mmCIF file of C-alpha atoms in Angstrom:
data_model
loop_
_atom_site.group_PDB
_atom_site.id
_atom_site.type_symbol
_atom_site.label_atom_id
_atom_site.label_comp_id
_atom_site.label_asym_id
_atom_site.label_seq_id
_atom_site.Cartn_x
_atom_site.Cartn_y
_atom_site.Cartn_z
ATOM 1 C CA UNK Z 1 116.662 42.773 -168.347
ATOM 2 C CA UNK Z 2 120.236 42.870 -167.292
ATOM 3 C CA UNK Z 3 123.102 41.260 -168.957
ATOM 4 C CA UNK Z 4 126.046 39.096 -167.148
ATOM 5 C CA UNK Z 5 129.475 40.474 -166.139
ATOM 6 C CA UNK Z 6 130.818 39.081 -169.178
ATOM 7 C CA UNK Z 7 128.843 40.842 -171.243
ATOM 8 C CA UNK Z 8 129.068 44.405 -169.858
ATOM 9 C CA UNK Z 9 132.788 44.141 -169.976
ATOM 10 C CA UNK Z 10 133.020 43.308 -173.966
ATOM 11 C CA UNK Z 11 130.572 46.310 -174.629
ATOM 12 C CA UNK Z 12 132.490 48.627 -172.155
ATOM 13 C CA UNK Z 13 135.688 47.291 -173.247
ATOM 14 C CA UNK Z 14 135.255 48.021 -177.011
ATOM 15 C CA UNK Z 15 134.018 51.030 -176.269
ATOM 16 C CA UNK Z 16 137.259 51.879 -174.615
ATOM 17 C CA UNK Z 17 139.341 50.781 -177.255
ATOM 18 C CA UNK Z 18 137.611 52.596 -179.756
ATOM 19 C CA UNK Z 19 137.858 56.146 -177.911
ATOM 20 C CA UNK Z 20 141.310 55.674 -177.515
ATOM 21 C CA UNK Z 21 141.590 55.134 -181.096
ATOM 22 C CA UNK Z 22 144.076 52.350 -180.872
ATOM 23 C CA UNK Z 23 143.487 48.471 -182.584
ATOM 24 C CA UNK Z 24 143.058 45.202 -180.600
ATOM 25 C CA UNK Z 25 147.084 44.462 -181.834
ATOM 26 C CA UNK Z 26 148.155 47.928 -180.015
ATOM 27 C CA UNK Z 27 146.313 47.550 -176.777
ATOM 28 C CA UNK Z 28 147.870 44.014 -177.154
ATOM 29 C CA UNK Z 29 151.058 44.607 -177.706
ATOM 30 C CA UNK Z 30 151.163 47.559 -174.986
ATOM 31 C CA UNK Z 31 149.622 45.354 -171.878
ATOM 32 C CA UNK Z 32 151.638 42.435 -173.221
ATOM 33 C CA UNK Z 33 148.323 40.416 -173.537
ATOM 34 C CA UNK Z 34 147.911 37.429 -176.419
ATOM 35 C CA UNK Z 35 145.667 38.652 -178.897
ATOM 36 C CA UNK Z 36 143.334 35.614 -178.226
ATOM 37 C CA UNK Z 37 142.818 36.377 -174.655
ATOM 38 C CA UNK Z 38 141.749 40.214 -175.460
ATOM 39 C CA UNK Z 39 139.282 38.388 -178.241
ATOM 40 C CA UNK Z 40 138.005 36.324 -175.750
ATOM 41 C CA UNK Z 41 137.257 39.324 -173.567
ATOM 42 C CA UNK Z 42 135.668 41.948 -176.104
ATOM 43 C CA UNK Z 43 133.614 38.888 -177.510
ATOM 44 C CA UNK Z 44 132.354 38.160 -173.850
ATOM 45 C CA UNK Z 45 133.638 34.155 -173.844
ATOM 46 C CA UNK Z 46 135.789 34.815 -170.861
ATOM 47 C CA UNK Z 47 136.483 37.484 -167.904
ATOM 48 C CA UNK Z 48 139.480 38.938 -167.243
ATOM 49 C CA UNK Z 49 141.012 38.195 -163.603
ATOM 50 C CA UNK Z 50 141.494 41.440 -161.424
ATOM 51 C CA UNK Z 51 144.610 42.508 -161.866
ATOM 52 C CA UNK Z 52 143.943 42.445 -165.414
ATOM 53 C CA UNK Z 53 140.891 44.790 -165.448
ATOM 54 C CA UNK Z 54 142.807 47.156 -163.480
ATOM 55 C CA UNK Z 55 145.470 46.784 -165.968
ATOM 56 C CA UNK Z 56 142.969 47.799 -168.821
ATOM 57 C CA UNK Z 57 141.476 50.665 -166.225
ATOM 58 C CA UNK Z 58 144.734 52.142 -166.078
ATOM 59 C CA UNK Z 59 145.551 51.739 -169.500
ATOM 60 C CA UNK Z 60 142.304 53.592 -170.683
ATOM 61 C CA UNK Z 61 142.805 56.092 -167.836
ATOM 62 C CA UNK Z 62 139.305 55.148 -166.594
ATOM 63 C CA UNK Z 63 138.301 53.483 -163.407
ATOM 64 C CA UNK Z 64 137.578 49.768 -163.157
ATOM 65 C CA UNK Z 65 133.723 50.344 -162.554
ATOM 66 C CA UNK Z 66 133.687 52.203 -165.896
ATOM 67 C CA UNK Z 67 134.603 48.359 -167.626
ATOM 68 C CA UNK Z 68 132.270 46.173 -165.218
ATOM 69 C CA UNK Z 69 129.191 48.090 -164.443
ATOM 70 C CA UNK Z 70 126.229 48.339 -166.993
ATOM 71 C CA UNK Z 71 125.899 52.099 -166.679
ATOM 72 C CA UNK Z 72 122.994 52.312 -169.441
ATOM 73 C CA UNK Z 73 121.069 49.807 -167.215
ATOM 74 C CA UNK Z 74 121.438 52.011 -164.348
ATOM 75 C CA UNK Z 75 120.184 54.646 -165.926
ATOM 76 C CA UNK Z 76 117.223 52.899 -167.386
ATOM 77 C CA UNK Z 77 116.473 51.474 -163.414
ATOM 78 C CA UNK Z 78 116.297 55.587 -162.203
#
């Protein structure tokens, strides 16, 4: 079973954010986002528009399919 866009973005996105080892106030603070709209997006209520996920991609140093693609449920499909 897969799960929405939404979804894989909060898991990838946390995941990001904890690696870099910087808080939700930092990454914040550093893309000039509100704290509630980064909430929103780690807690999967809303989804970021496009220049904001390649924003975060840059920001992480990561491309923008490592924050929207499932890459566990790729795995499991092969």
């Amino acid at each position: 079973m897969s799960i929405g866009n939404k979804e894989v973005l909060a898991k990838n996105l946390k995941k990001y954010i904890v690696k870099s080892g910087k808080d939700r106030m930092t990454v914040c603070e550093d893309l000039e986002l509100s704290y509630s709209t980064l909430t929103d997006w780690i807690n999967g209520k809303k989804y970021p528009r496009i220049n904001n996920i390649e924003r975060l991609a840059e920001y992480f140093n990561v491309s923008k399919s490592d924050l929207i693609e499932d890459f566990e449920e790729i795995k499991k499909d092969n």
